[in-house]
PDB file of C-alpha atoms in Angstrom:
ATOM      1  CA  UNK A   6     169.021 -65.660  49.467  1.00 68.00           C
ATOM      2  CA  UNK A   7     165.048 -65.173  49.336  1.00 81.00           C
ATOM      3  CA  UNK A   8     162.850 -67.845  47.678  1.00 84.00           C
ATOM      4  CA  UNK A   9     160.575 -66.706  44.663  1.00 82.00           C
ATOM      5  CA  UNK A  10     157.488 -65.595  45.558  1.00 86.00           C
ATOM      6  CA  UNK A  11     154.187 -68.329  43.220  1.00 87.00           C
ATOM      7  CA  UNK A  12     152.829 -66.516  40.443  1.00 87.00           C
ATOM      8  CA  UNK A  13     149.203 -65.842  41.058  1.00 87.00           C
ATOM      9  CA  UNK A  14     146.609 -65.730  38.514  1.00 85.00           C
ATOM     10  CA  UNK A  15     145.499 -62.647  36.967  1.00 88.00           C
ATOM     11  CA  UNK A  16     142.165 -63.570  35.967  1.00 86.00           C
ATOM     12  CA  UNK A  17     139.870 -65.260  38.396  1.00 86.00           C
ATOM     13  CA  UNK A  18     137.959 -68.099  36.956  1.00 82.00           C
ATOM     14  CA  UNK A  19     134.763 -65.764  36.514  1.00 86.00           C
ATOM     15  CA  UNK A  20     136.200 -63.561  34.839  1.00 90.00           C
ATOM     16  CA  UNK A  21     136.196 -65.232  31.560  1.00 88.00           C
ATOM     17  CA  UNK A  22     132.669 -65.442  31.325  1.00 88.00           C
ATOM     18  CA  UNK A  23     132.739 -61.552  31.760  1.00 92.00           C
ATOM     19  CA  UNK A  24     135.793 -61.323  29.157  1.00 92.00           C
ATOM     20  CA  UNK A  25     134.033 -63.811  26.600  1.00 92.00           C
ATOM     21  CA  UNK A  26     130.451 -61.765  26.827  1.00 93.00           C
ATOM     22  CA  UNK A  27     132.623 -58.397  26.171  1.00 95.00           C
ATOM     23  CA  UNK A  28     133.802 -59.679  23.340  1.00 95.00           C
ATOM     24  CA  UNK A  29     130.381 -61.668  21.547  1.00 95.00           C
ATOM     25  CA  UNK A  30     129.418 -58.086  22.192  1.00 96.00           C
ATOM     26  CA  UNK A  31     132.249 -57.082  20.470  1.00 95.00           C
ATOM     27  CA  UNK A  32     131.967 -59.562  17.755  1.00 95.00           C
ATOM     28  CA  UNK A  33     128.201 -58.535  17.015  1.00 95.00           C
ATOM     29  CA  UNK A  34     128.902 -55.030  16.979  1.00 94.00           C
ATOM     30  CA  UNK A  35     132.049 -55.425  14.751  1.00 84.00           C
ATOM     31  CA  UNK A  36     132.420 -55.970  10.833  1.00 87.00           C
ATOM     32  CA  UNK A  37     133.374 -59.006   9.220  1.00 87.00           C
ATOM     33  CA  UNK A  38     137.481 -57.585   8.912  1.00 92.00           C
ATOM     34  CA  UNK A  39     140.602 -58.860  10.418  1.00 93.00           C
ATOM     35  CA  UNK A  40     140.401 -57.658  14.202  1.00 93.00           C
ATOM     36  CA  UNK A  41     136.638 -59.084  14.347  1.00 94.00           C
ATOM     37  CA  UNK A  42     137.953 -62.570  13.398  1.00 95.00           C
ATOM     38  CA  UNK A  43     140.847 -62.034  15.790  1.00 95.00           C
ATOM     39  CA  UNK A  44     138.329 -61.521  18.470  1.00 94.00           C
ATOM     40  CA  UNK A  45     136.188 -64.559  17.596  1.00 94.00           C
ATOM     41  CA  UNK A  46     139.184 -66.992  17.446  1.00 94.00           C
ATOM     42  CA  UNK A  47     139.739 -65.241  21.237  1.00 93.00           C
ATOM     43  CA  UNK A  48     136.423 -65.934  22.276  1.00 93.00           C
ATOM     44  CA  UNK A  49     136.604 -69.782  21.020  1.00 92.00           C
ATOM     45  CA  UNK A  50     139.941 -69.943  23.070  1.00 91.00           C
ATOM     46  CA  UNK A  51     138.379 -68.613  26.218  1.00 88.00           C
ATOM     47  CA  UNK A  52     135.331 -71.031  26.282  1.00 85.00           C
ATOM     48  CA  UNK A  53     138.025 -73.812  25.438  1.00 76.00           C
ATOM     49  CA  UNK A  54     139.854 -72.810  28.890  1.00 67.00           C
ATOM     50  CA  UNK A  55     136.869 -72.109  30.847  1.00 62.00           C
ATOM     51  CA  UNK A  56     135.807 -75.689  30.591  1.00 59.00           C
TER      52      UNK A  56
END
């Protein structure tokens, strides 16, 4: 039988700083409806993890 193979991370730690500027520039560009407070609760969560 063959051992599972470690998950490895899809997102490399820098990559959140790219993700999380995408979206303030999402955020800015958006309107004040649902998906644009989706996006800023996203972008809270991110900086939360990045720390």
């Amino acid at each position: 039988m063959t051992q599972p193979t470690l998950a490895r991370p899809v997102f490399s730690t820098e990559d959140f700083s790219l993700i999380r500027a995408a979206l303030a520039t999402a955020i800015k560009a958006g309107d004040d409806g649902a998906e644009t407070r989706k996006l800023v609760n996203l972008h809270h969560r991110l900086g939360r993890f990045a720390r």
